[in-house]
Short mmCIF file of C-alpha atoms in Angstrom, two decimals:
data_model
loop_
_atom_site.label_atom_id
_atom_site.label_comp_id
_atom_site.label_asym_id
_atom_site.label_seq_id
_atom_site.Cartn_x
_atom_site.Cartn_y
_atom_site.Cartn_z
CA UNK A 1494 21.33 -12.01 -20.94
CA UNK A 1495 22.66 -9.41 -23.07
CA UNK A 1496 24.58 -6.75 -20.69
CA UNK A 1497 24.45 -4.27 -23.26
CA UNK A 1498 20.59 -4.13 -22.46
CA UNK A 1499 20.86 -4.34 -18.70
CA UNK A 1500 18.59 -2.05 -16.99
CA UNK A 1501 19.50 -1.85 -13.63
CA UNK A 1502 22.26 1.28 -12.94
CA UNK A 1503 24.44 0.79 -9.61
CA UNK A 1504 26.03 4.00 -10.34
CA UNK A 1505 26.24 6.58 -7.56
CA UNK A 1506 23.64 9.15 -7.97
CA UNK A 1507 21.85 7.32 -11.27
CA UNK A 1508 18.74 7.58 -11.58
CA UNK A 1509 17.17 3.93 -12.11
CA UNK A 1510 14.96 3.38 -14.86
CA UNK A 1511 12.01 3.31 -12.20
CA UNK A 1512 11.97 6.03 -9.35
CA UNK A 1513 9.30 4.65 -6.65
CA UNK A 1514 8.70 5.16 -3.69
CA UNK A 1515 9.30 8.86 -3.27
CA UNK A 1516 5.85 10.26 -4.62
CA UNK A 1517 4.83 12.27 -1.33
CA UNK A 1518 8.45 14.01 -1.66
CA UNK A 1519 7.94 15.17 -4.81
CA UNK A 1520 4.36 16.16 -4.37
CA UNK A 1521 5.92 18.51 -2.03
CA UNK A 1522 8.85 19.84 -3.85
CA UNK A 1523 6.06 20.89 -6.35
CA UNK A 1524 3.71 22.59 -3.75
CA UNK A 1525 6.50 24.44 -2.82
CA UNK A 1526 8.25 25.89 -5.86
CA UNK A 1527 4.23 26.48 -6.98
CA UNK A 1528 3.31 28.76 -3.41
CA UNK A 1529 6.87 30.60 -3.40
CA UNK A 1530 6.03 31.52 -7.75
CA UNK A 1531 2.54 32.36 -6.52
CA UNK A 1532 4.27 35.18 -3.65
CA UNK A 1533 3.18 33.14 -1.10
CA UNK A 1534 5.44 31.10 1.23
CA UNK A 1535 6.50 27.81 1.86
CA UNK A 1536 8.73 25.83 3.82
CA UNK A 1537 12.00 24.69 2.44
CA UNK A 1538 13.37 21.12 2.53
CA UNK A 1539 16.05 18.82 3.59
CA UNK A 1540 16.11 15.43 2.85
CA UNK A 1541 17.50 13.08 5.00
CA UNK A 1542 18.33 9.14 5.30
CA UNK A 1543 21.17 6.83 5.17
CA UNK A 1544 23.17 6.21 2.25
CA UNK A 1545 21.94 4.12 -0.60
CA UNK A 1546 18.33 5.17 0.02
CA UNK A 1547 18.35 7.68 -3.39
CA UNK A 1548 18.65 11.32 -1.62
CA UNK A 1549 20.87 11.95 -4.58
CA UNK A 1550 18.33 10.22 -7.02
CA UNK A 1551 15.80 12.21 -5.45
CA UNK A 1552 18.01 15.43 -5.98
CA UNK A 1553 17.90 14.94 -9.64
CA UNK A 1554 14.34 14.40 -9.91
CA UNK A 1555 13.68 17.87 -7.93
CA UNK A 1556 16.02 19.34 -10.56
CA UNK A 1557 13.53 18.16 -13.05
CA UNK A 1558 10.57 19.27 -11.80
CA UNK A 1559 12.08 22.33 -11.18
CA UNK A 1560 12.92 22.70 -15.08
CA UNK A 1561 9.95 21.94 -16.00
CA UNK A 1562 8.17 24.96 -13.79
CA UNK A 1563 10.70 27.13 -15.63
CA UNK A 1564 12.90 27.49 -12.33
CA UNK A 1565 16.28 28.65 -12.49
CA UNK A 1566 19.05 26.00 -10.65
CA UNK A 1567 21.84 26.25 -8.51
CA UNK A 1568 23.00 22.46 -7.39
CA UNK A 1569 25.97 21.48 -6.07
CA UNK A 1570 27.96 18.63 -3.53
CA UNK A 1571 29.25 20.33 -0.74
CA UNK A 1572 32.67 19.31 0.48
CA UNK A 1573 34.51 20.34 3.13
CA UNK A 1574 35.89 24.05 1.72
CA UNK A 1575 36.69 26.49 4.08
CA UNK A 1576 34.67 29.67 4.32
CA UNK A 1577 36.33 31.57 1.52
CA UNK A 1578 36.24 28.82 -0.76
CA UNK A 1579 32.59 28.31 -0.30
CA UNK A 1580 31.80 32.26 -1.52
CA UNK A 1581 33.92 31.82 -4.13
CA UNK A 1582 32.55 29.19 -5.70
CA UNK A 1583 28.81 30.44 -4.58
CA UNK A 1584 29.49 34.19 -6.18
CA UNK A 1585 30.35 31.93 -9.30
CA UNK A 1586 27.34 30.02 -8.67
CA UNK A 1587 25.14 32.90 -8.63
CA UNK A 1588 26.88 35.19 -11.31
CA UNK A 1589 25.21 31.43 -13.68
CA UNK A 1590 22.08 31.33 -12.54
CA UNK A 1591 21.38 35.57 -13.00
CA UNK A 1592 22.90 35.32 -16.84
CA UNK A 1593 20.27 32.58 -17.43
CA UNK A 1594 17.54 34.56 -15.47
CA UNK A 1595 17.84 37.41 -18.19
CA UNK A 1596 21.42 37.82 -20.50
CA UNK A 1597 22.54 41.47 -19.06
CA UNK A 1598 21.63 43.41 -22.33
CA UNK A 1599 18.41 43.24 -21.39
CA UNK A 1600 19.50 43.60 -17.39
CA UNK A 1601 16.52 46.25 -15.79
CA UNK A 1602 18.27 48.45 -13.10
CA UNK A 1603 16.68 45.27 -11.02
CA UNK A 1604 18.79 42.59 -12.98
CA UNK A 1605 22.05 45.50 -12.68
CA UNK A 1606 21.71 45.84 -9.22
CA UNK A 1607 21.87 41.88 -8.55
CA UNK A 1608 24.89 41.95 -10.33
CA UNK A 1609 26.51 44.23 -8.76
CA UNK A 1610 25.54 42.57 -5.41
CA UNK A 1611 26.94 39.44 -6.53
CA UNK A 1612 30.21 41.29 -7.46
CA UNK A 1613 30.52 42.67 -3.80
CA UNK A 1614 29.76 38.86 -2.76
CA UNK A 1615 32.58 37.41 -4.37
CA UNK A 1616 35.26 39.97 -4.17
CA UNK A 1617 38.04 38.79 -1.48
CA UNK A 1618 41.18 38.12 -1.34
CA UNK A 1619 43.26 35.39 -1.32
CA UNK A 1620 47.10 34.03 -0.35
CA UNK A 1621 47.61 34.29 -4.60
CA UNK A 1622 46.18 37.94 -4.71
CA UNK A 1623 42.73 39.70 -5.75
CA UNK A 1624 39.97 36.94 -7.16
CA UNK A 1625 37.09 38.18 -9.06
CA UNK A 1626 34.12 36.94 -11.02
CA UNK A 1627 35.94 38.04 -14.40
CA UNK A 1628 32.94 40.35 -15.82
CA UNK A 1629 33.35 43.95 -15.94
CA UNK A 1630 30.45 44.88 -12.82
CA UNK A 1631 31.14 47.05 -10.16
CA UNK A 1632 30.44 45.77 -6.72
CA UNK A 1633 27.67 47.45 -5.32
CA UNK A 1634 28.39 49.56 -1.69
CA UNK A 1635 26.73 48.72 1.04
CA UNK A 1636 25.60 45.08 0.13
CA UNK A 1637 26.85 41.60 0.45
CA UNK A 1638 30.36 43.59 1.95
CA UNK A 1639 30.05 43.00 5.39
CA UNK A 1640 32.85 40.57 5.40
CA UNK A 1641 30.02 38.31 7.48
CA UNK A 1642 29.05 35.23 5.28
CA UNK A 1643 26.00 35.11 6.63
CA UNK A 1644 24.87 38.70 6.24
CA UNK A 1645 26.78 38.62 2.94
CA UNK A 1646 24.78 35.12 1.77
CA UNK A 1647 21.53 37.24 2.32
CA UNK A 1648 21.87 40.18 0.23
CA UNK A 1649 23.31 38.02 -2.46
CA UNK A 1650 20.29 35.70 -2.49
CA UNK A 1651 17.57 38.54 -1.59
CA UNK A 1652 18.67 41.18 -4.87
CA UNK A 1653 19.06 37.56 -7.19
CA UNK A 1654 15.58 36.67 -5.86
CA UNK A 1655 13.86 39.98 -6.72
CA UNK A 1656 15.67 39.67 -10.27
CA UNK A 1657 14.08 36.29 -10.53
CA UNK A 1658 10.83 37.71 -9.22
CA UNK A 1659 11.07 40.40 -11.74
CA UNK A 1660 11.59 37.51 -14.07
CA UNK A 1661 8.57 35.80 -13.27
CA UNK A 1662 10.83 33.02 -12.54
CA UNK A 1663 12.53 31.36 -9.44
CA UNK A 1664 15.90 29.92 -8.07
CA UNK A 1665 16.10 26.82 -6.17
CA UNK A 1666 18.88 25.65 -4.86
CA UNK A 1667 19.80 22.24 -4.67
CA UNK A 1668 22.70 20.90 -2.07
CA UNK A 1669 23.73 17.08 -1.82
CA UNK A 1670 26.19 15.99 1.62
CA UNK A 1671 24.75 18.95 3.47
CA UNK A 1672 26.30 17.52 6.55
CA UNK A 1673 29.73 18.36 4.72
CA UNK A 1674 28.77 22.19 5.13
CA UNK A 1675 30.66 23.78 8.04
CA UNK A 1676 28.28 25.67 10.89
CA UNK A 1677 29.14 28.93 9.36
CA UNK A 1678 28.09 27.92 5.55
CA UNK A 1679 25.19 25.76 6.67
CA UNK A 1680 24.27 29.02 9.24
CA UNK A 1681 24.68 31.48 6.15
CA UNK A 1682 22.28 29.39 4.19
CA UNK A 1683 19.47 29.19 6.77
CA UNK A 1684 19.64 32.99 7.29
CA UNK A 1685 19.64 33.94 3.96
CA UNK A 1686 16.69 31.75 3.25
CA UNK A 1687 15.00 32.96 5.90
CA UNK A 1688 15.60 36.75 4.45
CA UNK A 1689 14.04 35.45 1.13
CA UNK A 1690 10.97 34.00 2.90
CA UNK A 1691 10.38 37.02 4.69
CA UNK A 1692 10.51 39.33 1.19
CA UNK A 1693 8.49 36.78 0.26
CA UNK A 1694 11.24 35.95 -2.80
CA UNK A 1695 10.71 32.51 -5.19
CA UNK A 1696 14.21 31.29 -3.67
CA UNK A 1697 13.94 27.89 -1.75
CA UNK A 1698 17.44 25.90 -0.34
CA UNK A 1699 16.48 22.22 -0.70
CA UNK A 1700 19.20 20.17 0.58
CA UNK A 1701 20.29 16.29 1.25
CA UNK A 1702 22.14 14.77 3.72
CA UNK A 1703 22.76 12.14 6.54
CA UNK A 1704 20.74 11.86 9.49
CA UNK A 1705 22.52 14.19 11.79
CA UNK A 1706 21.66 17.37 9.51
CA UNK A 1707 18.51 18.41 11.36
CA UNK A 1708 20.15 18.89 14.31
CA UNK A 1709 22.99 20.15 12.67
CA UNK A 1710 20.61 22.85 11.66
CA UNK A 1711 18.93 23.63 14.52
CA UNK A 1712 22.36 24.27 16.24
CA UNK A 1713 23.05 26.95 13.36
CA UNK A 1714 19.58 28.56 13.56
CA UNK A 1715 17.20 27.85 15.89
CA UNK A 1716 14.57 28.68 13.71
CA UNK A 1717 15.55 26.64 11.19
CA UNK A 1718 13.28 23.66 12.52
CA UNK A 1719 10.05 26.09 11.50
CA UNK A 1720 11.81 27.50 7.99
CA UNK A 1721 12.54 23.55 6.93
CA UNK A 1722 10.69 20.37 6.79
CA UNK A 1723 12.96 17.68 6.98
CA UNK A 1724 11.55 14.46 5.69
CA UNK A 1725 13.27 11.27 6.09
CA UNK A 1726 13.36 8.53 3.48
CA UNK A 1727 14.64 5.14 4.18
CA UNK A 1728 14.09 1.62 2.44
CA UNK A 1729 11.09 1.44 0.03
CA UNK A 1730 8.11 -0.69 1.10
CA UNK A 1731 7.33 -3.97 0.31
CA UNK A 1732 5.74 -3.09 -2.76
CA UNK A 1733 7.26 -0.44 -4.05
CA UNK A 1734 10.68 -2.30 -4.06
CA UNK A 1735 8.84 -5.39 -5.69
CA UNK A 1736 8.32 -2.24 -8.29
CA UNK A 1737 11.83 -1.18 -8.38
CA UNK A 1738 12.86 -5.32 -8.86
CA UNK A 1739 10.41 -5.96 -11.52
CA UNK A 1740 10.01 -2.85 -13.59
CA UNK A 1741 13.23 -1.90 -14.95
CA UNK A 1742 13.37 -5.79 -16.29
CA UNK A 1743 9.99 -5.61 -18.14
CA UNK A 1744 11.22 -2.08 -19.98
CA UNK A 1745 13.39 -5.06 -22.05
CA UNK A 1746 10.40 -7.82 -22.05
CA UNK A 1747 12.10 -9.83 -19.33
CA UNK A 1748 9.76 -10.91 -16.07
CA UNK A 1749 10.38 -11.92 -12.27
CA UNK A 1750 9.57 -15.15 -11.01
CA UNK A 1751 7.64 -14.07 -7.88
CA UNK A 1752 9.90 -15.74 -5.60
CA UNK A 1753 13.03 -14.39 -7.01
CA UNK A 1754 11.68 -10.88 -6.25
CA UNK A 1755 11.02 -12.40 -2.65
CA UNK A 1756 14.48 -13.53 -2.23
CA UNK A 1757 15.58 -10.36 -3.88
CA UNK A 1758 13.61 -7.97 -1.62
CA UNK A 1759 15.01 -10.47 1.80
CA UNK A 1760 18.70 -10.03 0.47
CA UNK A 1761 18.16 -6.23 0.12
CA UNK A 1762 15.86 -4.99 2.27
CA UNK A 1763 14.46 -2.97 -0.36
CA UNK A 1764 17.19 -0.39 -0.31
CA UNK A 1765 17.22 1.38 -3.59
CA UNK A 1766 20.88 1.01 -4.21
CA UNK A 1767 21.21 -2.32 -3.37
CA UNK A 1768 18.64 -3.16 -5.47
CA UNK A 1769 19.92 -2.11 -8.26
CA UNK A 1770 23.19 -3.50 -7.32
CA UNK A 1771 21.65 -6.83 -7.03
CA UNK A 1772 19.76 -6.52 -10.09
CA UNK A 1773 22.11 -5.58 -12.11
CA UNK A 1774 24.53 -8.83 -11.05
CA UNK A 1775 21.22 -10.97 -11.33
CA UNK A 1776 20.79 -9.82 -15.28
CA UNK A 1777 24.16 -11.09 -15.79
CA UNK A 1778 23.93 -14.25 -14.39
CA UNK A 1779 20.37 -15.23 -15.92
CA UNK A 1780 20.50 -16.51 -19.42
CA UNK A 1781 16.62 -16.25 -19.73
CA UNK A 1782 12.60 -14.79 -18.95
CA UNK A 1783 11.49 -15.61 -16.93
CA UNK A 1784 13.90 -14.75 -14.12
CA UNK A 1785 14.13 -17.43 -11.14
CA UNK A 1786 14.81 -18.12 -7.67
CA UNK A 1787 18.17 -19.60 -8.76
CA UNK A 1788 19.40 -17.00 -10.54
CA UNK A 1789 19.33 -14.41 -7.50
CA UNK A 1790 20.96 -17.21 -5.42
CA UNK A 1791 23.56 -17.55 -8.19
CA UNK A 1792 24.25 -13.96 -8.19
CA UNK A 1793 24.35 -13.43 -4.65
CA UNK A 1794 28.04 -14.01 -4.00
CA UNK A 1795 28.95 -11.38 -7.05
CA UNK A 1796 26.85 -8.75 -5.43
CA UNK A 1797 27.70 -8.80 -1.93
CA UNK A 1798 31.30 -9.27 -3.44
CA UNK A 1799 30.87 -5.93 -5.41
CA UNK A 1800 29.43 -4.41 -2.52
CA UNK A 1801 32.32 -5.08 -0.32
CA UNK A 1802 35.06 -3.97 -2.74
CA UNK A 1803 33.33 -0.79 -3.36
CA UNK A 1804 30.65 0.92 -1.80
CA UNK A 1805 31.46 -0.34 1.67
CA UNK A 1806 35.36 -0.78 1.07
CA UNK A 1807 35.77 2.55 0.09
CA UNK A 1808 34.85 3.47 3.22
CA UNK A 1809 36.92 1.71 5.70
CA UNK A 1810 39.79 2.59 3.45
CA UNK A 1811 39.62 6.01 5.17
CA UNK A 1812 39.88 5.28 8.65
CA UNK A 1813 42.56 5.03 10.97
CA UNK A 1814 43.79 1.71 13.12
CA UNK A 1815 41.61 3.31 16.17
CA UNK A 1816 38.68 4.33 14.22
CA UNK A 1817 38.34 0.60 12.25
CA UNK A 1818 38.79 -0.47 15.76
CA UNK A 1819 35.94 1.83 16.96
CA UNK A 1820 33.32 0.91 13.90
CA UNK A 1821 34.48 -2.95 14.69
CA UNK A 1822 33.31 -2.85 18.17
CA UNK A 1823 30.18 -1.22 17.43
CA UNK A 1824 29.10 -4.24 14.38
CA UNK A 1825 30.70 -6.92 17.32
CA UNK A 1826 27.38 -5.50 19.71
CA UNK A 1827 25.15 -5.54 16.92
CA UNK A 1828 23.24 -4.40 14.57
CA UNK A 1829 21.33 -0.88 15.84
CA UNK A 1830 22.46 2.20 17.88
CA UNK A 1831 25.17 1.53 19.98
CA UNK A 1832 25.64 3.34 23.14
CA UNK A 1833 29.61 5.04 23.30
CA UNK A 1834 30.47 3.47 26.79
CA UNK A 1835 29.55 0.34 25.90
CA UNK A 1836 31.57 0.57 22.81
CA UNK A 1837 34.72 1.91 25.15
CA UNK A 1838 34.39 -1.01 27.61
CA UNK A 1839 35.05 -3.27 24.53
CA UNK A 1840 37.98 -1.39 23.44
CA UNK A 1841 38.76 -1.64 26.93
CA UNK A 1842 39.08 2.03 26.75
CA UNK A 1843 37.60 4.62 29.05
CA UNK A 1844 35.03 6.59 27.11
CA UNK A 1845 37.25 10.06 27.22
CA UNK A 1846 39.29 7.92 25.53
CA UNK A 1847 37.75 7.25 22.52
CA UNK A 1848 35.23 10.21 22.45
CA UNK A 1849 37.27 12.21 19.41
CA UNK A 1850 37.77 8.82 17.94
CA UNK A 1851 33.83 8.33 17.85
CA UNK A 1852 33.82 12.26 16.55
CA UNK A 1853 35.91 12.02 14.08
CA UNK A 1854 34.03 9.24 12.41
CA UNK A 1855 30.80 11.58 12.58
CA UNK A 1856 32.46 14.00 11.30
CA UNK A 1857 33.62 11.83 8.54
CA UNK A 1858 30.00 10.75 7.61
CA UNK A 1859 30.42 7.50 8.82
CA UNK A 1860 28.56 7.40 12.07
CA UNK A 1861 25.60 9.55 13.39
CA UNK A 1862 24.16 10.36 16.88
CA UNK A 1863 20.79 8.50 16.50
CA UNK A 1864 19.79 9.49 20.35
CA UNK A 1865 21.83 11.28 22.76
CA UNK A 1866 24.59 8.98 23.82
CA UNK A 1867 24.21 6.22 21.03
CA UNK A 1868 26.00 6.46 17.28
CA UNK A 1869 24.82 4.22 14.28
CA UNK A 1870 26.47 3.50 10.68
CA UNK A 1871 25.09 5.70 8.05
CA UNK A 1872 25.58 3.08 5.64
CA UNK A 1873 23.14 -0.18 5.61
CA UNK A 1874 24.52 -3.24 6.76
CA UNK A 1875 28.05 -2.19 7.31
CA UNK A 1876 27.91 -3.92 10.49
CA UNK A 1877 28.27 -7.28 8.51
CA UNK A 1878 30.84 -5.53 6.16
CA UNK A 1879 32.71 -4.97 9.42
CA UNK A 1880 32.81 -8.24 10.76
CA UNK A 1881 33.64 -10.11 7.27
CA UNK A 1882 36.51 -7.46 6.42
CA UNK A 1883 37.67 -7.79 9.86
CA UNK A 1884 36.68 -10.95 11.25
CA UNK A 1885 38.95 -9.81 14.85
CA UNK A 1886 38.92 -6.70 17.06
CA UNK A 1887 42.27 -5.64 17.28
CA UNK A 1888 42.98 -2.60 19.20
CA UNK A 1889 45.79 -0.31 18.44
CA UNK A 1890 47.71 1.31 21.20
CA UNK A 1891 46.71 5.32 21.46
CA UNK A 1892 49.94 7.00 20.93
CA UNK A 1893 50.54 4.50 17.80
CA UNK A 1894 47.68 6.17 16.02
CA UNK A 1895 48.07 6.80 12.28
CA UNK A 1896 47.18 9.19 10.27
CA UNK A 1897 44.09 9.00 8.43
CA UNK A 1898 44.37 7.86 4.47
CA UNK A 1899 44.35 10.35 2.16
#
């Protein structure tokens, strides 16, 4: 069929022409930016699954919602930036979102003192000399000058919150690879929430992430398992990923054979992005409407081909000797959590060993602790990846370790 017309969009982070699936999550995202405008408060929310579930898609679609209840936006991927970084581009971040709140001629002494709050947020210096926000405020003494992130998060966020609230308005903020945060960023975010919730500010810190991030939070504030709900999406249902199969064709006129979308929903397992991988290689292989049961088989081999050489490739491309080793192991015992000494006895390896090999790949976003002792892939299926990319476990001697890929 014509590929200028093809619906289906295995793009990282695109929204598919048919979002399913995730109608309780946004219910929620609603209630809350709709209590917190009211003066009331609500918890915040980070999202968490595996990737290719749509935590990303999901992102975008609270950015909508927030747009359309005349919320103010601060969204961005965090990556791993060290602590001065992180204020840096945050002040920046901030400095945005209080221009749109209200251009400063018509700044109250409200709107002036945020400002000057945020100035005293960014100001620090760096190994190239004195970085500023480039506008002509003067930082305001006694706020957001601690030289504590934390402490320095919170009175940035509390004086842009009572701008907003002066506003009749609200700021949400909206973080993708939350995991990426280090303790002292994620730490500073939690507390300066909290602050907000306890002026009882319309400021709410909705983030996304891997599975790991709710205990990554707890670690940084204990509290933060009472200030956060942190609902976990995974693969879509039966029906709603015979939805997310069918729909996207029939916005062109073009229909499912029912058993193509039951071969379709067995090869993905109704994960969103595979789904649209899959559909997007099954539109180019059929010539017709209805779509069949032959055309999915036909485009199988293209889509687990694509799959390999990109969103699981890209992957294994960063790891080390020991750490392919590591993730190779783990697919050779299966498909679910695997337990760390079992995965050292196969390396033949004593579990000291390869403890800071099985950390670094956490740390990397490629494995997380599903129960104390045991590590999973964060990715879907990349147990088969690993066993067709590297069909035998080879184990590198320690002290020949590379480096990891850049």
């Amino acid at each position: 069929m014509d590929s200028t017309r093809n619906p289906y969009t295995p793009n990282a982070g695109a929204s598919p022409e048919s979002v399913v699936g995730r109608d309780e999550q946004t219910r929620a995202f609603q209630v809350l930016l709709r209590r917190l405008a009211s003066g009331r408060t609500h918890q915040s929310m980070i999202i968490v699954g595996l990737r290719g579930v749509g935590k990303t898609v999901l992102l975008t679609e609270f950015r909508e919602i927030a747009q359309a209840e005349h919320w103010e936006i601060i969204e961005f991927e965090a990556i791993k930036h060290d602590d001065m970084r992180f204020r840096q581009t945050f002040a920046g971040l901030l400095k945005s979102a209080l221009l749109r709140l209200s251009p400063r001629v018509r700044w109250t002494e409200v709107g002036k003192r945020a400002a000057a709050v945020i100035t005293s947020f960014g100001l620090s210096v760096d190994q190239q000399g004195a970085w500023s926000l480039s506008w002509d405020v003067e930082p305001a003494e006694g706020f957001a000058d601690h030289g504590e992130l934390a402490m320095d998060l919170s009175d940035a966020l509390v004086a842009v919150g009572e701008a907003a609230k002066e506003r009749e308005r609200g700021v949400a903020i909206l973080v993708d690879e939350v995991q990426f945060l280090t303790q002292a960023q994620l730490e500073a975010l939690i507390q300066a929430i909290h602050k907000t919730v306890q002026r009882k500010l319309p400021v709410t810190f909705v983030g996304a992430g891997l599975p790991q991030i709710a205990e990554l939070a707890g670690d940084a504030k204990s509290y933060a398992e009472r200030l956060f709900q942190f609902p976990a999406i995974d693969s879509l249902n039966e029906d709603d990923a015979r939805l997310a199969i069918v729909e996207p064709a029939q916005s062109e006129d073009v229909d499912w054979n029912e058993d193509a979308v039951d071969l379709a929903i067995d090869i993905t397992r109704g994960y969103p992005y595979f789904i649209q991988e899959l559909g997007f290689q099954v539109w180019e292989i059929a010539e017709q409407s209805p779509i069949t049961r032959p055309d999915v088989e036909a485009a199988r081999e293209a889509y687990e081909s694509k799959l390999d050489g990109s969103f699981f490739r890209v992957r294994l491309d960063r790891a080390t000797p020991l750490q392919t080793a590591y993730m190779r192991a783990m697919a050779q015992l299966g498909p679910g959590p695997q337990k760390a000494d079992a995965v050292a006895r196969l390396l033949k390896r004593g579990s000291t060993q390869v403890g800071p090999t099985r950390a670094e790949l956490i740390d990397m976003g490629l494995l997380y602790t599903s129960d104390h002792g045991y590590a999973a892939f964060t990715v879907p299926d990349f147990d088969k990846f690993m066993l067709r990319a590297v069909p035998k476990l080879e184990v590198p001697e320690l002290r020949t370790r590379s480096r990891k890929k850049k």
